[in-house]
PDB file of C-alpha atoms in Angstrom:
ATOM      1  CA  GLU A   1      -0.038   0.324  -0.013  1.00 63.00           C
ATOM      2  CA  PRO A   2       2.595   2.592   0.971  1.00 64.00           C
ATOM      3  CA  HIS A   3       4.450   1.465  -2.357  1.00 73.00           C
ATOM      4  CA  ASN A   4       1.318   2.414  -4.440  1.00 84.00           C
ATOM      5  CA  GLU A   5       0.625   5.786  -3.072  1.00 85.00           C
ATOM      6  CA  SER A   6       4.443   6.740  -3.727  1.00 87.00           C
ATOM      7  CA  VAL A   7       3.974   5.578  -7.333  1.00 89.00           C
ATOM      8  CA  MET A   8       0.840   7.706  -7.650  1.00 90.00           C
ATOM      9  CA  GLN A   9       2.440  10.639  -6.234  1.00 90.00           C
ATOM     10  CA  VAL A  10       5.393  10.505  -8.831  1.00 92.00           C
ATOM     11  CA  ALA A  11       2.513   9.668 -11.469  1.00 92.00           C
ATOM     12  CA  ARG A  12       0.818  13.044 -10.371  1.00 93.00           C
ATOM     13  CA  GLN A  13       4.064  15.148 -10.398  1.00 93.00           C
ATOM     14  CA  PHE A  14       4.986  13.815 -13.705  1.00 91.00           C
ATOM     15  CA  ALA A  15       1.522  14.660 -15.292  1.00 93.00           C
ATOM     16  CA  TRP A  16       2.001  18.226 -13.826  1.00 93.00           C
ATOM     17  CA  VAL A  17       5.424  18.520 -15.480  1.00 93.00           C
ATOM     18  CA  TYR A  18       3.804  17.413 -18.824  1.00 88.00           C
ATOM     19  CA  LEU A  19       0.881  19.526 -18.648  1.00 90.00           C
ATOM     20  CA  ARG A  20       3.016  22.775 -17.927  1.00 91.00           C
ATOM     21  CA  LEU A  21       5.707  21.980 -20.298  1.00 87.00           C
ATOM     22  CA  HIS A  22       2.851  21.421 -22.998  1.00 80.00           C
ATOM     23  CA  ARG A  23       1.410  24.677 -22.129  1.00 86.00           C
ATOM     24  CA  LEU A  24       4.883  26.307 -22.186  1.00 86.00           C
ATOM     25  CA  ILE A  25       5.513  24.892 -25.554  1.00 78.00           C
ATOM     26  CA  GLY A  26       1.989  26.082 -26.725  1.00 76.00           C
ATOM     27  CA  ARG A  27       2.912  29.709 -25.700  1.00 80.00           C
ATOM     28  CA  ALA A  28       6.493  29.700 -27.090  1.00 75.00           C
ATOM     29  CA  LEU A  29       4.835  28.280 -30.525  1.00 71.00           C
ATOM     30  CA  SER A  30       1.782  30.715 -30.508  1.00 73.00           C
ATOM     31  CA  GLY A  31       2.144  33.348 -33.653  1.00 72.00           C
ATOM     32  CA  SER A  32       4.524  30.671 -35.472  1.00 71.00           C
ATOM     33  CA  PRO A  33       3.302  28.938 -38.501  1.00 72.00           C
ATOM     34  CA  THR A  34       4.143  25.597 -36.955  1.00 74.00           C
ATOM     35  CA  SER A  35       1.793  23.770 -34.670  1.00 77.00           C
ATOM     36  CA  GLN A  36       2.615  21.730 -31.863  1.00 77.00           C
ATOM     37  CA  ALA A  37       1.403  18.459 -33.661  1.00 81.00           C
ATOM     38  CA  GLN A  38       3.345  19.458 -36.891  1.00 86.00           C
ATOM     39  CA  MET A  39       6.574  19.978 -34.267  1.00 85.00           C
ATOM     40  CA  LYS A  40       6.283  16.387 -32.868  1.00 87.00           C
ATOM     41  CA  LEU A  41       5.904  14.996 -36.311  1.00 92.00           C
ATOM     42  CA  LEU A  42       9.202  16.941 -37.458  1.00 92.00           C
ATOM     43  CA  ALA A  43      10.891  15.849 -34.389  1.00 90.00           C
ATOM     44  CA  PHE A  44       9.686  12.071 -35.113  1.00 93.00           C
ATOM     45  CA  LEU A  45      11.262  12.441 -38.489  1.00 95.00           C
ATOM     46  CA  GLU A  46      14.666  13.806 -37.246  1.00 93.00           C
ATOM     47  CA  GLU A  47      15.303  10.006 -36.638  1.00 90.00           C
ATOM     48  CA  GLY A  48      15.238   9.284 -40.392  1.00 92.00           C
ATOM     49  CA  GLY A  49      12.679   9.062 -43.068  1.00 92.00           C
ATOM     50  CA  LYS A  50       9.206   7.246 -42.290  1.00 94.00           C
ATOM     51  CA  ARG A  51       6.514   5.823 -44.220  1.00 94.00           C
ATOM     52  CA  SER A  52       3.173   7.653 -43.696  1.00 92.00           C
ATOM     53  CA  THR A  53       1.558   4.326 -42.332  1.00 92.00           C
ATOM     54  CA  ASP A  54       4.665   4.180 -39.727  1.00 93.00           C
ATOM     55  CA  ILE A  55       3.725   7.747 -38.746  1.00 95.00           C
ATOM     56  CA  ALA A  56       0.022   7.239 -38.208  1.00 95.00           C
ATOM     57  CA  GLY A  57       0.853   4.006 -36.013  1.00 95.00           C
ATOM     58  CA  TYR A  58       3.355   5.904 -34.072  1.00 94.00           C
ATOM     59  CA  PHE A  59       0.903   8.756 -33.241  1.00 92.00           C
ATOM     60  CA  GLY A  60      -2.376   6.630 -33.325  1.00 94.00           C
ATOM     61  CA  HIS A  61      -3.638   9.251 -36.146  1.00 92.00           C
ATOM     62  CA  SER A  62      -5.712   7.942 -39.227  1.00 93.00           C
ATOM     63  CA  PRO A  63      -3.962   7.978 -42.432  1.00 91.00           C
ATOM     64  CA  ARG A  64      -6.062  10.710 -43.576  1.00 93.00           C
ATOM     65  CA  THR A  65      -4.988  12.950 -40.807  1.00 92.00           C
ATOM     66  CA  VAL A  66      -1.548  12.018 -41.342  1.00 92.00           C
ATOM     67  CA  THR A  67      -1.653  12.845 -45.178  1.00 93.00           C
ATOM     68  CA  GLN A  68      -3.000  16.070 -44.484  1.00 93.00           C
ATOM     69  CA  ALA A  69      -0.337  17.159 -42.002  1.00 92.00           C
ATOM     70  CA  ILE A  70       2.346  15.827 -44.240  1.00 94.00           C
ATOM     71  CA  ASP A  71       0.725  18.010 -47.083  1.00 95.00           C
ATOM     72  CA  ALA A  72       0.714  21.181 -45.068  1.00 92.00           C
ATOM     73  CA  LEU A  73       4.401  20.549 -44.144  1.00 94.00           C
ATOM     74  CA  GLU A  74       5.433  20.061 -47.565  1.00 95.00           C
ATOM     75  CA  VAL A  75       3.754  22.754 -48.942  1.00 94.00           C
ATOM     76  CA  ALA A  76       5.784  24.871 -46.169  1.00 92.00           C
ATOM     77  CA  GLY A  77       8.973  23.346 -47.202  1.00 94.00           C
ATOM     78  CA  HIS A  78       9.550  21.471 -44.056  1.00 94.00           C
ATOM     79  CA  VAL A  79       9.289  17.795 -45.719  1.00 96.00           C
ATOM     80  CA  ARG A  80       9.843  15.963 -48.886  1.00 97.00           C
ATOM     81  CA  ARG A  81       8.234  12.669 -50.237  1.00 96.00           C
ATOM     82  CA  ALA A  82      11.062  10.505 -51.530  1.00 94.00           C
ATOM     83  CA  PRO A  83      10.705   7.214 -53.325  1.00 92.00           C
ATOM     84  CA  VAL A  84      11.072   3.979 -51.223  1.00 88.00           C
ATOM     85  CA  PRO A  85      13.648   1.667 -53.198  1.00 85.00           C
ATOM     86  CA  GLY A  86      11.784  -1.340 -54.355  1.00 88.00           C
ATOM     87  CA  ASP A  87       8.499  -0.001 -53.965  1.00 87.00           C
ATOM     88  CA  ARG A  88       7.062   2.243 -56.615  1.00 85.00           C
ATOM     89  CA  ARG A  89       4.085   3.033 -54.647  1.00 88.00           C
ATOM     90  CA  ALA A  90       5.338   3.893 -51.370  1.00 88.00           C
ATOM     91  CA  LYS A  91       6.928   7.272 -50.300  1.00 92.00           C
ATOM     92  CA  LEU A  92       9.565   8.268 -47.307  1.00 95.00           C
ATOM     93  CA  ILE A  93       8.638  11.188 -45.472  1.00 96.00           C
ATOM     94  CA  GLU A  94      11.888  13.162 -44.974  1.00 96.00           C
ATOM     95  CA  ILE A  95      12.502  16.374 -42.882  1.00 96.00           C
ATOM     96  CA  THR A  96      14.261  19.051 -44.957  1.00 95.00           C
ATOM     97  CA  GLU A  97      16.951  21.543 -43.526  1.00 94.00           C
ATOM     98  CA  ALA A  98      13.953  24.191 -43.284  1.00 92.00           C
ATOM     99  CA  GLY A  99      12.221  21.332 -41.240  1.00 92.00           C
ATOM    100  CA  ARG A 100      15.248  21.059 -38.988  1.00 90.00           C
ATOM    101  CA  ALA A 101      15.424  24.934 -38.699  1.00 84.00           C
TER     102      ALA A 101
END
């Protein structure tokens, strides 16, 4: 019982820190053309190119939602679609230098 209470205390503190950071990042991005969701996607792509199905699975979003986000980032010059060797239908979503900036 005391162990469970200490775990819950840590969980509450972590939740508070997470929410506080989320708000601070939101404020820092206000006025920026890039949303928090787009920033998360760009950060994920810094590890290397990903297929849109991989992105959808990682974030738990529908393929349509991911395609819309990719489209917006591509128009802004933050990502590009590159061919997947050996698969003419698939594309890798890669972050550009502008996206890294």
